[in-house]
């Protein structure tokens, strides 16, 4: 069952979508990688100067810092615009059997992820910066309380720009306390999430970006590639 989205459609695509989907650098997906995790995407307007994991002691964000330590912190993520016709990541996940919904508030998102269901779920949550740290803490507690912590992939994307603060965690699959400095773009997240959900799901979609999971899981690293790429024609 796919739920009605309760947040603005344009907010559902912070990632962009318009170039090749080939796995870069000859990478091959691990056939033993667990698939179909729950997927929680959190979008906030915090920039790096307001997140302790990036700014140091000048920013008090204990929950965001804990999320950073539990997985990967990216330091060179570029925001990417896209054409008018964009794929909605929640729609793509719903097409693959996910129970998907979008929210602008933490409490209904927590209620949704607490529902009993047979299918994995996907939630897109848009949070203002002032609420982001407390919201992440509440979500973390809810996932642990419902015994879904280890089966949930969490992606947090901050304010877009040349260095978009981005945190990614999936307990047991992404090694903790990683830092990646290789240039990537926000358009890489759609194929990364889809391939985590259903290997091969991006084939034929013509998405911009590449699946980073083949490099991130099991403590891998992201090879260097051009920071500026020509997008595929819409």
mmCIF file with all atom_site columns, C-alpha atoms in Angstrom:
data_model
loop_
_atom_site.group_PDB
_atom_site.id
_atom_site.type_symbol
_atom_site.label_atom_id
_atom_site.label_alt_id
_atom_site.label_comp_id
_atom_site.label_asym_id
_atom_site.label_entity_id
_atom_site.label_seq_id
_atom_site.pdbx_PDB_ins_code
_atom_site.Cartn_x
_atom_site.Cartn_y
_atom_site.Cartn_z
_atom_site.occupancy
_atom_site.B_iso_or_equiv
_atom_site.pdbx_formal_charge
_atom_site.auth_seq_id
_atom_site.auth_comp_id
_atom_site.auth_asym_id
_atom_site.auth_atom_id
_atom_site.pdbx_PDB_model_num
ATOM 1   C CA . UNK A 1 1   ? 0.000  0.000   0.000   1.00 0.00 ? 1   UNK A CA 1
ATOM 2   C CA . UNK A 1 2   ? 1.381  3.378   -0.968  1.00 0.00 ? 2   UNK A CA 1
ATOM 3   C CA . UNK A 1 3   ? 0.309  6.310   1.204   1.00 0.00 ? 3   UNK A CA 1
ATOM 4   C CA . UNK A 1 4   ? -0.689 9.749   -0.010  1.00 0.00 ? 4   UNK A CA 1
ATOM 5   C CA . UNK A 1 5   ? 2.261  12.107  0.175   1.00 0.00 ? 5   UNK A CA 1
ATOM 6   C CA . UNK A 1 6   ? 1.745  14.907  2.666   1.00 0.00 ? 6   UNK A CA 1
ATOM 7   C CA . UNK A 1 7   ? 4.549  17.206  1.602   1.00 0.00 ? 7   UNK A CA 1
ATOM 8   C CA . UNK A 1 8   ? 4.952  19.343  -1.492  1.00 0.00 ? 8   UNK A CA 1
ATOM 9   C CA . UNK A 1 9   ? 5.932  17.298  -4.592  1.00 0.00 ? 9   UNK A CA 1
ATOM 10  C CA . UNK A 1 10  ? 8.905  19.501  -5.434  1.00 0.00 ? 10  UNK A CA 1
ATOM 11  C CA . UNK A 1 11  ? 10.323 18.855  -1.978  1.00 0.00 ? 11  UNK A CA 1
ATOM 12  C CA . UNK A 1 12  ? 10.492 15.166  -2.771  1.00 0.00 ? 12  UNK A CA 1
ATOM 13  C CA . UNK A 1 13  ? 13.310 15.561  -5.249  1.00 0.00 ? 13  UNK A CA 1
ATOM 14  C CA . UNK A 1 14  ? 16.299 17.179  -3.575  1.00 0.00 ? 14  UNK A CA 1
ATOM 15  C CA . UNK A 1 15  ? 18.525 14.892  -5.569  1.00 0.00 ? 15  UNK A CA 1
ATOM 16  C CA . UNK A 1 16  ? 18.062 15.743  -9.280  1.00 0.00 ? 16  UNK A CA 1
ATOM 17  C CA . UNK A 1 17  ? 17.922 13.211  -12.122 1.00 0.00 ? 17  UNK A CA 1
ATOM 18  C CA . UNK A 1 18  ? 19.428 13.542  -15.580 1.00 0.00 ? 18  UNK A CA 1
ATOM 19  C CA . UNK A 1 19  ? 22.504 11.518  -16.630 1.00 0.00 ? 19  UNK A CA 1
ATOM 20  C CA . UNK A 1 20  ? 23.903 8.008   -16.837 1.00 0.00 ? 20  UNK A CA 1
ATOM 21  C CA . UNK A 1 21  ? 23.209 5.202   -14.368 1.00 0.00 ? 21  UNK A CA 1
ATOM 22  C CA . UNK A 1 22  ? 26.160 2.963   -15.159 1.00 0.00 ? 22  UNK A CA 1
ATOM 23  C CA . UNK A 1 23  ? 28.020 1.796   -12.067 1.00 0.00 ? 23  UNK A CA 1
ATOM 24  C CA . UNK A 1 24  ? 31.265 3.810   -12.153 1.00 0.00 ? 24  UNK A CA 1
ATOM 25  C CA . UNK A 1 25  ? 34.774 2.517   -12.479 1.00 0.00 ? 25  UNK A CA 1
ATOM 26  C CA . UNK A 1 26  ? 33.795 -1.071  -13.265 1.00 0.00 ? 26  UNK A CA 1
ATOM 27  C CA . UNK A 1 27  ? 32.232 -1.593  -9.840  1.00 0.00 ? 27  UNK A CA 1
ATOM 28  C CA . UNK A 1 28  ? 30.032 -4.651  -9.344  1.00 0.00 ? 28  UNK A CA 1
ATOM 29  C CA . UNK A 1 29  ? 27.265 -4.839  -6.757  1.00 0.00 ? 29  UNK A CA 1
ATOM 30  C CA . UNK A 1 30  ? 27.852 -7.299  -3.923  1.00 0.00 ? 30  UNK A CA 1
ATOM 31  C CA . UNK A 1 31  ? 25.408 -10.214 -4.409  1.00 0.00 ? 31  UNK A CA 1
ATOM 32  C CA . UNK A 1 32  ? 25.463 -10.784 -0.640  1.00 0.00 ? 32  UNK A CA 1
ATOM 33  C CA . UNK A 1 33  ? 24.436 -7.230  0.229   1.00 0.00 ? 33  UNK A CA 1
ATOM 34  C CA . UNK A 1 34  ? 21.094 -7.194  2.108   1.00 0.00 ? 34  UNK A CA 1
ATOM 35  C CA . UNK A 1 35  ? 18.336 -5.568  0.096   1.00 0.00 ? 35  UNK A CA 1
ATOM 36  C CA . UNK A 1 36  ? 15.042 -3.820  0.801   1.00 0.00 ? 36  UNK A CA 1
ATOM 37  C CA . UNK A 1 37  ? 16.002 -1.881  3.932   1.00 0.00 ? 37  UNK A CA 1
ATOM 38  C CA . UNK A 1 38  ? 13.572 0.642   5.299   1.00 0.00 ? 38  UNK A CA 1
ATOM 39  C CA . UNK A 1 39  ? 14.642 4.012   3.875   1.00 0.00 ? 39  UNK A CA 1
ATOM 40  C CA . UNK A 1 40  ? 14.442 7.288   5.782   1.00 0.00 ? 40  UNK A CA 1
ATOM 41  C CA . UNK A 1 41  ? 15.421 10.448  3.885   1.00 0.00 ? 41  UNK A CA 1
ATOM 42  C CA . UNK A 1 42  ? 15.639 13.648  5.916   1.00 0.00 ? 42  UNK A CA 1
ATOM 43  C CA . UNK A 1 43  ? 15.950 17.007  4.155   1.00 0.00 ? 43  UNK A CA 1
ATOM 44  C CA . UNK A 1 44  ? 16.857 20.055  6.200   1.00 0.00 ? 44  UNK A CA 1
ATOM 45  C CA . UNK A 1 45  ? 18.023 23.590  5.469   1.00 0.00 ? 45  UNK A CA 1
ATOM 46  C CA . UNK A 1 46  ? 21.040 23.346  7.793   1.00 0.00 ? 46  UNK A CA 1
ATOM 47  C CA . UNK A 1 47  ? 24.356 24.179  6.192   1.00 0.00 ? 47  UNK A CA 1
ATOM 48  C CA . UNK A 1 48  ? 27.656 22.696  7.329   1.00 0.00 ? 48  UNK A CA 1
ATOM 49  C CA . UNK A 1 49  ? 28.437 25.585  9.679   1.00 0.00 ? 49  UNK A CA 1
ATOM 50  C CA . UNK A 1 50  ? 25.434 24.611  11.826  1.00 0.00 ? 50  UNK A CA 1
ATOM 51  C CA . UNK A 1 51  ? 26.271 20.904  12.216  1.00 0.00 ? 51  UNK A CA 1
ATOM 52  C CA . UNK A 1 52  ? 28.819 19.918  14.833  1.00 0.00 ? 52  UNK A CA 1
ATOM 53  C CA . UNK A 1 53  ? 30.223 17.031  12.785  1.00 0.00 ? 53  UNK A CA 1
ATOM 54  C CA . UNK A 1 54  ? 31.341 19.617  10.217  1.00 0.00 ? 54  UNK A CA 1
ATOM 55  C CA . UNK A 1 55  ? 31.827 22.795  12.246  1.00 0.00 ? 55  UNK A CA 1
ATOM 56  C CA . UNK A 1 56  ? 33.312 21.388  15.442  1.00 0.00 ? 56  UNK A CA 1
ATOM 57  C CA . UNK A 1 57  ? 32.382 22.727  18.865  1.00 0.00 ? 57  UNK A CA 1
ATOM 58  C CA . UNK A 1 58  ? 30.773 25.797  17.351  1.00 0.00 ? 58  UNK A CA 1
ATOM 59  C CA . UNK A 1 59  ? 27.540 23.891  16.653  1.00 0.00 ? 59  UNK A CA 1
ATOM 60  C CA . UNK A 1 60  ? 25.612 21.910  19.276  1.00 0.00 ? 60  UNK A CA 1
ATOM 61  C CA . UNK A 1 61  ? 23.941 19.086  17.345  1.00 0.00 ? 61  UNK A CA 1
ATOM 62  C CA . UNK A 1 62  ? 24.418 15.966  19.461  1.00 0.00 ? 62  UNK A CA 1
ATOM 63  C CA . UNK A 1 63  ? 21.962 13.798  17.522  1.00 0.00 ? 63  UNK A CA 1
ATOM 64  C CA . UNK A 1 64  ? 23.259 14.759  14.092  1.00 0.00 ? 64  UNK A CA 1
ATOM 65  C CA . UNK A 1 65  ? 26.797 14.150  15.313  1.00 0.00 ? 65  UNK A CA 1
ATOM 66  C CA . UNK A 1 66  ? 25.754 10.697  16.551  1.00 0.00 ? 66  UNK A CA 1
ATOM 67  C CA . UNK A 1 67  ? 24.258 9.962   13.130  1.00 0.00 ? 67  UNK A CA 1
ATOM 68  C CA . UNK A 1 68  ? 27.520 11.048  11.518  1.00 0.00 ? 68  UNK A CA 1
ATOM 69  C CA . UNK A 1 69  ? 29.539 8.725   13.755  1.00 0.00 ? 69  UNK A CA 1
ATOM 70  C CA . UNK A 1 70  ? 27.245 5.789   12.993  1.00 0.00 ? 70  UNK A CA 1
ATOM 71  C CA . UNK A 1 71  ? 27.964 5.936   9.259   1.00 0.00 ? 71  UNK A CA 1
ATOM 72  C CA . UNK A 1 72  ? 29.465 8.198   6.609   1.00 0.00 ? 72  UNK A CA 1
ATOM 73  C CA . UNK A 1 73  ? 29.996 11.954  6.459   1.00 0.00 ? 73  UNK A CA 1
ATOM 74  C CA . UNK A 1 74  ? 30.438 13.466  2.999   1.00 0.00 ? 74  UNK A CA 1
ATOM 75  C CA . UNK A 1 75  ? 32.410 16.696  2.598   1.00 0.00 ? 75  UNK A CA 1
ATOM 76  C CA . UNK A 1 76  ? 32.202 17.404  -1.146  1.00 0.00 ? 76  UNK A CA 1
ATOM 77  C CA . UNK A 1 77  ? 28.581 16.912  -2.215  1.00 0.00 ? 77  UNK A CA 1
ATOM 78  C CA . UNK A 1 78  ? 27.305 19.345  -4.845  1.00 0.00 ? 78  UNK A CA 1
ATOM 79  C CA . UNK A 1 79  ? 23.647 20.251  -5.182  1.00 0.00 ? 79  UNK A CA 1
ATOM 80  C CA . UNK A 1 80  ? 22.368 19.602  -8.690  1.00 0.00 ? 80  UNK A CA 1
ATOM 81  C CA . UNK A 1 81  ? 19.423 21.173  -10.548 1.00 0.00 ? 81  UNK A CA 1
ATOM 82  C CA . UNK A 1 82  ? 17.341 19.008  -12.809 1.00 0.00 ? 82  UNK A CA 1
ATOM 83  C CA . UNK A 1 83  ? 14.914 19.267  -15.739 1.00 0.00 ? 83  UNK A CA 1
ATOM 84  C CA . UNK A 1 84  ? 11.197 19.982  -15.207 1.00 0.00 ? 84  UNK A CA 1
ATOM 85  C CA . UNK A 1 85  ? 10.236 16.291  -15.433 1.00 0.00 ? 85  UNK A CA 1
ATOM 86  C CA . UNK A 1 86  ? 11.894 14.630  -12.453 1.00 0.00 ? 86  UNK A CA 1
ATOM 87  C CA . UNK A 1 87  ? 11.548 11.159  -11.016 1.00 0.00 ? 87  UNK A CA 1
ATOM 88  C CA . UNK A 1 88  ? 10.136 11.195  -7.486  1.00 0.00 ? 88  UNK A CA 1
ATOM 89  C CA . UNK A 1 89  ? 12.220 8.816   -5.421  1.00 0.00 ? 89  UNK A CA 1
ATOM 90  C CA . UNK A 1 90  ? 9.235  7.819   -3.279  1.00 0.00 ? 90  UNK A CA 1
ATOM 91  C CA . UNK A 1 91  ? 7.219  6.950   -6.380  1.00 0.00 ? 91  UNK A CA 1
ATOM 92  C CA . UNK A 1 92  ? 10.073 4.813   -7.664  1.00 0.00 ? 92  UNK A CA 1
ATOM 93  C CA . UNK A 1 93  ? 10.320 2.999   -4.335  1.00 0.00 ? 93  UNK A CA 1
ATOM 94  C CA . UNK A 1 94  ? 6.545  2.544   -4.149  1.00 0.00 ? 94  UNK A CA 1
ATOM 95  C CA . UNK A 1 95  ? 6.659  0.957   -7.611  1.00 0.00 ? 95  UNK A CA 1
ATOM 96  C CA . UNK A 1 96  ? 9.043  -1.595  -6.096  1.00 0.00 ? 96  UNK A CA 1
ATOM 97  C CA . UNK A 1 97  ? 6.766  -2.600  -3.247  1.00 0.00 ? 97  UNK A CA 1
ATOM 98  C CA . UNK A 1 98  ? 7.649  -0.006  -0.626  1.00 0.00 ? 98  UNK A CA 1
ATOM 99  C CA . UNK A 1 99  ? 5.032  1.584   1.614   1.00 0.00 ? 99  UNK A CA 1
ATOM 100 C CA . UNK A 1 100 ? 6.041  5.193   0.947   1.00 0.00 ? 100 UNK A CA 1
ATOM 101 C CA . UNK A 1 101 ? 5.032  8.543   2.425   1.00 0.00 ? 101 UNK A CA 1
ATOM 102 C CA . UNK A 1 102 ? 6.315  12.085  2.827   1.00 0.00 ? 102 UNK A CA 1
ATOM 103 C CA . UNK A 1 103 ? 5.939  14.341  5.857   1.00 0.00 ? 103 UNK A CA 1
ATOM 104 C CA . UNK A 1 104 ? 6.762  17.828  7.087   1.00 0.00 ? 104 UNK A CA 1
ATOM 105 C CA . UNK A 1 105 ? 6.546  16.928  10.783  1.00 0.00 ? 105 UNK A CA 1
ATOM 106 C CA . UNK A 1 106 ? 8.306  14.357  12.954  1.00 0.00 ? 106 UNK A CA 1
ATOM 107 C CA . UNK A 1 107 ? 5.355  12.960  14.923  1.00 0.00 ? 107 UNK A CA 1
ATOM 108 C CA . UNK A 1 108 ? 3.316  11.662  11.947  1.00 0.00 ? 108 UNK A CA 1
ATOM 109 C CA . UNK A 1 109 ? 6.496  10.240  10.426  1.00 0.00 ? 109 UNK A CA 1
ATOM 110 C CA . UNK A 1 110 ? 7.190  8.325   13.649  1.00 0.00 ? 110 UNK A CA 1
ATOM 111 C CA . UNK A 1 111 ? 3.602  7.076   13.717  1.00 0.00 ? 111 UNK A CA 1
ATOM 112 C CA . UNK A 1 112 ? 3.955  5.873   10.123  1.00 0.00 ? 112 UNK A CA 1
ATOM 113 C CA . UNK A 1 113 ? 7.192  3.970   10.647  1.00 0.00 ? 113 UNK A CA 1
ATOM 114 C CA . UNK A 1 114 ? 5.651  2.326   13.708  1.00 0.00 ? 114 UNK A CA 1
ATOM 115 C CA . UNK A 1 115 ? 2.827  0.698   11.729  1.00 0.00 ? 115 UNK A CA 1
ATOM 116 C CA . UNK A 1 116 ? 2.866  -3.076  11.410  1.00 0.00 ? 116 UNK A CA 1
ATOM 117 C CA . UNK A 1 117 ? 3.363  -4.085  7.792   1.00 0.00 ? 117 UNK A CA 1
ATOM 118 C CA . UNK A 1 118 ? 4.764  -6.848  5.619   1.00 0.00 ? 118 UNK A CA 1
ATOM 119 C CA . UNK A 1 119 ? 6.532  -4.512  3.170   1.00 0.00 ? 119 UNK A CA 1
ATOM 120 C CA . UNK A 1 120 ? 9.516  -2.243  3.843   1.00 0.00 ? 120 UNK A CA 1
ATOM 121 C CA . UNK A 1 121 ? 8.744  1.446   4.210   1.00 0.00 ? 121 UNK A CA 1
ATOM 122 C CA . UNK A 1 122 ? 10.237 4.642   2.802   1.00 0.00 ? 122 UNK A CA 1
ATOM 123 C CA . UNK A 1 123 ? 9.757  8.070   4.376   1.00 0.00 ? 123 UNK A CA 1
ATOM 124 C CA . UNK A 1 124 ? 10.796 11.490  3.097   1.00 0.00 ? 124 UNK A CA 1
ATOM 125 C CA . UNK A 1 125 ? 10.812 14.008  5.947   1.00 0.00 ? 125 UNK A CA 1
ATOM 126 C CA . UNK A 1 126 ? 11.424 17.716  5.444   1.00 0.00 ? 126 UNK A CA 1
ATOM 127 C CA . UNK A 1 127 ? 12.587 19.478  8.619   1.00 0.00 ? 127 UNK A CA 1
ATOM 128 C CA . UNK A 1 128 ? 13.513 23.119  9.246   1.00 0.00 ? 128 UNK A CA 1
ATOM 129 C CA . UNK A 1 129 ? 17.001 23.547  10.611  1.00 0.00 ? 129 UNK A CA 1
ATOM 130 C CA . UNK A 1 130 ? 15.803 24.563  14.061  1.00 0.00 ? 130 UNK A CA 1
ATOM 131 C CA . UNK A 1 131 ? 14.036 21.205  14.468  1.00 0.00 ? 131 UNK A CA 1
ATOM 132 C CA . UNK A 1 132 ? 16.533 18.943  12.713  1.00 0.00 ? 132 UNK A CA 1
ATOM 133 C CA . UNK A 1 133 ? 18.670 17.799  15.641  1.00 0.00 ? 133 UNK A CA 1
ATOM 134 C CA . UNK A 1 134 ? 15.753 17.073  17.974  1.00 0.00 ? 134 UNK A CA 1
ATOM 135 C CA . UNK A 1 135 ? 13.882 15.419  15.104  1.00 0.00 ? 135 UNK A CA 1
ATOM 136 C CA . UNK A 1 136 ? 16.774 13.104  14.294  1.00 0.00 ? 136 UNK A CA 1
ATOM 137 C CA . UNK A 1 137 ? 17.026 12.187  17.974  1.00 0.00 ? 137 UNK A CA 1
ATOM 138 C CA . UNK A 1 138 ? 13.312 11.346  18.153  1.00 0.00 ? 138 UNK A CA 1
ATOM 139 C CA . UNK A 1 139 ? 13.502 9.251   14.986  1.00 0.00 ? 139 UNK A CA 1
ATOM 140 C CA . UNK A 1 140 ? 16.559 7.381   16.242  1.00 0.00 ? 140 UNK A CA 1
ATOM 141 C CA . UNK A 1 141 ? 14.763 6.559   19.497  1.00 0.00 ? 141 UNK A CA 1
ATOM 142 C CA . UNK A 1 142 ? 11.661 5.401   17.604  1.00 0.00 ? 142 UNK A CA 1
ATOM 143 C CA . UNK A 1 143 ? 13.692 3.126   15.319  1.00 0.00 ? 143 UNK A CA 1
ATOM 144 C CA . UNK A 1 144 ? 15.459 1.550   18.281  1.00 0.00 ? 144 UNK A CA 1
ATOM 145 C CA . UNK A 1 145 ? 12.227 1.194   20.253  1.00 0.00 ? 145 UNK A CA 1
ATOM 146 C CA . UNK A 1 146 ? 10.518 -0.576  17.347  1.00 0.00 ? 146 UNK A CA 1
ATOM 147 C CA . UNK A 1 147 ? 13.584 -2.764  16.648  1.00 0.00 ? 147 UNK A CA 1
ATOM 148 C CA . UNK A 1 148 ? 14.000 -1.284  13.158  1.00 0.00 ? 148 UNK A CA 1
ATOM 149 C CA . UNK A 1 149 ? 17.292 0.501   13.756  1.00 0.00 ? 149 UNK A CA 1
ATOM 150 C CA . UNK A 1 150 ? 19.517 -2.070  12.051  1.00 0.00 ? 150 UNK A CA 1
ATOM 151 C CA . UNK A 1 151 ? 17.147 -2.557  9.118   1.00 0.00 ? 151 UNK A CA 1
ATOM 152 C CA . UNK A 1 152 ? 16.856 1.147   8.239   1.00 0.00 ? 152 UNK A CA 1
ATOM 153 C CA . UNK A 1 153 ? 19.042 3.179   5.878   1.00 0.00 ? 153 UNK A CA 1
ATOM 154 C CA . UNK A 1 154 ? 19.090 6.859   6.883   1.00 0.00 ? 154 UNK A CA 1
ATOM 155 C CA . UNK A 1 155 ? 20.127 9.650   4.514   1.00 0.00 ? 155 UNK A CA 1
ATOM 156 C CA . UNK A 1 156 ? 20.246 13.247  5.729   1.00 0.00 ? 156 UNK A CA 1
ATOM 157 C CA . UNK A 1 157 ? 20.786 16.015  3.171   1.00 0.00 ? 157 UNK A CA 1
ATOM 158 C CA . UNK A 1 158 ? 21.431 19.584  4.290   1.00 0.00 ? 158 UNK A CA 1
ATOM 159 C CA . UNK A 1 159 ? 21.317 22.917  2.523   1.00 0.00 ? 159 UNK A CA 1
ATOM 160 C CA . UNK A 1 160 ? 22.261 22.677  -1.142  1.00 0.00 ? 160 UNK A CA 1
ATOM 161 C CA . UNK A 1 161 ? 25.347 24.284  -2.573  1.00 0.00 ? 161 UNK A CA 1
ATOM 162 C CA . UNK A 1 162 ? 28.897 23.422  -3.495  1.00 0.00 ? 162 UNK A CA 1
ATOM 163 C CA . UNK A 1 163 ? 29.377 21.553  -0.201  1.00 0.00 ? 163 UNK A CA 1
ATOM 164 C CA . UNK A 1 164 ? 26.037 20.118  0.857   1.00 0.00 ? 164 UNK A CA 1
ATOM 165 C CA . UNK A 1 165 ? 26.339 18.476  4.302   1.00 0.00 ? 165 UNK A CA 1
ATOM 166 C CA . UNK A 1 166 ? 25.259 14.873  3.865   1.00 0.00 ? 166 UNK A CA 1
ATOM 167 C CA . UNK A 1 167 ? 25.150 11.948  6.294   1.00 0.00 ? 167 UNK A CA 1
ATOM 168 C CA . UNK A 1 168 ? 24.433 8.319   5.422   1.00 0.00 ? 168 UNK A CA 1
ATOM 169 C CA . UNK A 1 169 ? 24.021 5.418   7.852   1.00 0.00 ? 169 UNK A CA 1
ATOM 170 C CA . UNK A 1 170 ? 22.921 1.801   7.589   1.00 0.00 ? 170 UNK A CA 1
ATOM 171 C CA . UNK A 1 171 ? 23.975 -0.167  10.689  1.00 0.00 ? 171 UNK A CA 1
ATOM 172 C CA . UNK A 1 172 ? 25.877 -3.312  9.856   1.00 0.00 ? 172 UNK A CA 1
ATOM 173 C CA . UNK A 1 173 ? 26.221 -2.381  6.164   1.00 0.00 ? 173 UNK A CA 1
ATOM 174 C CA . UNK A 1 174 ? 28.007 0.982   6.204   1.00 0.00 ? 174 UNK A CA 1
ATOM 175 C CA . UNK A 1 175 ? 31.034 1.158   8.474   1.00 0.00 ? 175 UNK A CA 1
ATOM 176 C CA . UNK A 1 176 ? 30.842 3.799   11.217  1.00 0.00 ? 176 UNK A CA 1
ATOM 177 C CA . UNK A 1 177 ? 32.955 6.948   11.471  1.00 0.00 ? 177 UNK A CA 1
ATOM 178 C CA . UNK A 1 178 ? 33.718 7.202   7.765   1.00 0.00 ? 178 UNK A CA 1
ATOM 179 C CA . UNK A 1 179 ? 34.537 10.420  5.930   1.00 0.00 ? 179 UNK A CA 1
ATOM 180 C CA . UNK A 1 180 ? 34.448 10.726  2.154   1.00 0.00 ? 180 UNK A CA 1
ATOM 181 C CA . UNK A 1 181 ? 36.080 13.709  0.461   1.00 0.00 ? 181 UNK A CA 1
ATOM 182 C CA . UNK A 1 182 ? 35.641 12.624  -3.180  1.00 0.00 ? 182 UNK A CA 1
ATOM 183 C CA . UNK A 1 183 ? 33.334 14.924  -5.178  1.00 0.00 ? 183 UNK A CA 1
ATOM 184 C CA . UNK A 1 184 ? 29.832 13.531  -5.654  1.00 0.00 ? 184 UNK A CA 1
ATOM 185 C CA . UNK A 1 185 ? 26.500 15.133  -6.508  1.00 0.00 ? 185 UNK A CA 1
ATOM 186 C CA . UNK A 1 186 ? 23.057 14.971  -4.951  1.00 0.00 ? 186 UNK A CA 1
ATOM 187 C CA . UNK A 1 187 ? 21.883 13.250  -8.138  1.00 0.00 ? 187 UNK A CA 1
ATOM 188 C CA . UNK A 1 188 ? 23.769 10.138  -6.996  1.00 0.00 ? 188 UNK A CA 1
ATOM 189 C CA . UNK A 1 189 ? 21.312 9.480   -4.188  1.00 0.00 ? 189 UNK A CA 1
ATOM 190 C CA . UNK A 1 190 ? 18.354 8.286   -6.264  1.00 0.00 ? 190 UNK A CA 1
ATOM 191 C CA . UNK A 1 191 ? 20.269 5.409   -7.905  1.00 0.00 ? 191 UNK A CA 1
ATOM 192 C CA . UNK A 1 192 ? 22.012 4.652   -4.606  1.00 0.00 ? 192 UNK A CA 1
ATOM 193 C CA . UNK A 1 193 ? 18.702 4.325   -2.756  1.00 0.00 ? 193 UNK A CA 1
ATOM 194 C CA . UNK A 1 194 ? 17.023 2.377   -5.542  1.00 0.00 ? 194 UNK A CA 1
ATOM 195 C CA . UNK A 1 195 ? 19.877 -0.094  -5.840  1.00 0.00 ? 195 UNK A CA 1
ATOM 196 C CA . UNK A 1 196 ? 19.892 -0.601  -2.070  1.00 0.00 ? 196 UNK A CA 1
ATOM 197 C CA . UNK A 1 197 ? 16.177 -1.328  -2.253  1.00 0.00 ? 197 UNK A CA 1
ATOM 198 C CA . UNK A 1 198 ? 16.217 -3.514  -5.345  1.00 0.00 ? 198 UNK A CA 1
ATOM 199 C CA . UNK A 1 199 ? 19.468 -4.304  -7.205  1.00 0.00 ? 199 UNK A CA 1
ATOM 200 C CA . UNK A 1 200 ? 19.050 -3.591  -10.902 1.00 0.00 ? 200 UNK A CA 1
ATOM 201 C CA . UNK A 1 201 ? 16.117 -1.232  -10.281 1.00 0.00 ? 201 UNK A CA 1
ATOM 202 C CA . UNK A 1 202 ? 17.787 1.704   -12.045 1.00 0.00 ? 202 UNK A CA 1
ATOM 203 C CA . UNK A 1 203 ? 18.263 -0.122  -15.334 1.00 0.00 ? 203 UNK A CA 1
ATOM 204 C CA . UNK A 1 204 ? 16.572 1.780   -18.160 1.00 0.00 ? 204 UNK A CA 1
ATOM 205 C CA . UNK A 1 205 ? 15.451 4.740   -16.027 1.00 0.00 ? 205 UNK A CA 1
ATOM 206 C CA . UNK A 1 206 ? 17.997 7.178   -17.480 1.00 0.00 ? 206 UNK A CA 1
ATOM 207 C CA . UNK A 1 207 ? 18.807 8.647   -14.079 1.00 0.00 ? 207 UNK A CA 1
ATOM 208 C CA . UNK A 1 208 ? 21.521 11.182  -13.504 1.00 0.00 ? 208 UNK A CA 1
ATOM 209 C CA . UNK A 1 209 ? 24.084 9.954   -11.044 1.00 0.00 ? 209 UNK A CA 1
ATOM 210 C CA . UNK A 1 210 ? 25.591 6.625   -10.057 1.00 0.00 ? 210 UNK A CA 1
ATOM 211 C CA . UNK A 1 211 ? 25.070 4.008   -7.375  1.00 0.00 ? 211 UNK A CA 1
ATOM 212 C CA . UNK A 1 212 ? 27.508 4.855   -4.593  1.00 0.00 ? 212 UNK A CA 1
ATOM 213 C CA . UNK A 1 213 ? 26.552 1.802   -2.576  1.00 0.00 ? 213 UNK A CA 1
ATOM 214 C CA . UNK A 1 214 ? 28.968 -0.424  -4.462  1.00 0.00 ? 214 UNK A CA 1
ATOM 215 C CA . UNK A 1 215 ? 31.770 1.691   -2.979  1.00 0.00 ? 215 UNK A CA 1
ATOM 216 C CA . UNK A 1 216 ? 30.316 2.535   0.431   1.00 0.00 ? 216 UNK A CA 1
ATOM 217 C CA . UNK A 1 217 ? 29.255 -0.815  1.801   1.00 0.00 ? 217 UNK A CA 1
ATOM 218 C CA . UNK A 1 218 ? 31.762 -2.903  3.735   1.00 0.00 ? 218 UNK A CA 1
ATOM 219 C CA . UNK A 1 219 ? 34.017 0.100   4.354   1.00 0.00 ? 219 UNK A CA 1
ATOM 220 C CA . UNK A 1 220 ? 34.869 0.866   0.721   1.00 0.00 ? 220 UNK A CA 1
ATOM 221 C CA . UNK A 1 221 ? 35.910 4.247   -0.638  1.00 0.00 ? 221 UNK A CA 1
ATOM 222 C CA . UNK A 1 222 ? 34.620 6.395   -3.494  1.00 0.00 ? 222 UNK A CA 1
ATOM 223 C CA . UNK A 1 223 ? 37.118 6.816   -6.358  1.00 0.00 ? 223 UNK A CA 1
ATOM 224 C CA . UNK A 1 224 ? 37.833 10.306  -7.627  1.00 0.00 ? 224 UNK A CA 1
ATOM 225 C CA . UNK A 1 225 ? 35.877 11.489  -10.678 1.00 0.00 ? 225 UNK A CA 1
ATOM 226 C CA . UNK A 1 226 ? 35.230 14.842  -12.361 1.00 0.00 ? 226 UNK A CA 1
ATOM 227 C CA . UNK A 1 227 ? 33.431 17.281  -10.088 1.00 0.00 ? 227 UNK A CA 1
ATOM 228 C CA . UNK A 1 228 ? 31.577 18.818  -13.047 1.00 0.00 ? 228 UNK A CA 1
ATOM 229 C CA . UNK A 1 229 ? 29.810 16.571  -15.519 1.00 0.00 ? 229 UNK A CA 1
ATOM 230 C CA . UNK A 1 230 ? 27.644 17.274  -18.491 1.00 0.00 ? 230 UNK A CA 1
ATOM 231 C CA . UNK A 1 231 ? 24.051 16.186  -17.758 1.00 0.00 ? 231 UNK A CA 1
ATOM 232 C CA . UNK A 1 232 ? 22.112 13.903  -20.036 1.00 0.00 ? 232 UNK A CA 1
ATOM 233 C CA . UNK A 1 233 ? 19.676 15.792  -22.259 1.00 0.00 ? 233 UNK A CA 1
ATOM 234 C CA . UNK A 1 234 ? 16.153 15.823  -20.826 1.00 0.00 ? 234 UNK A CA 1
#
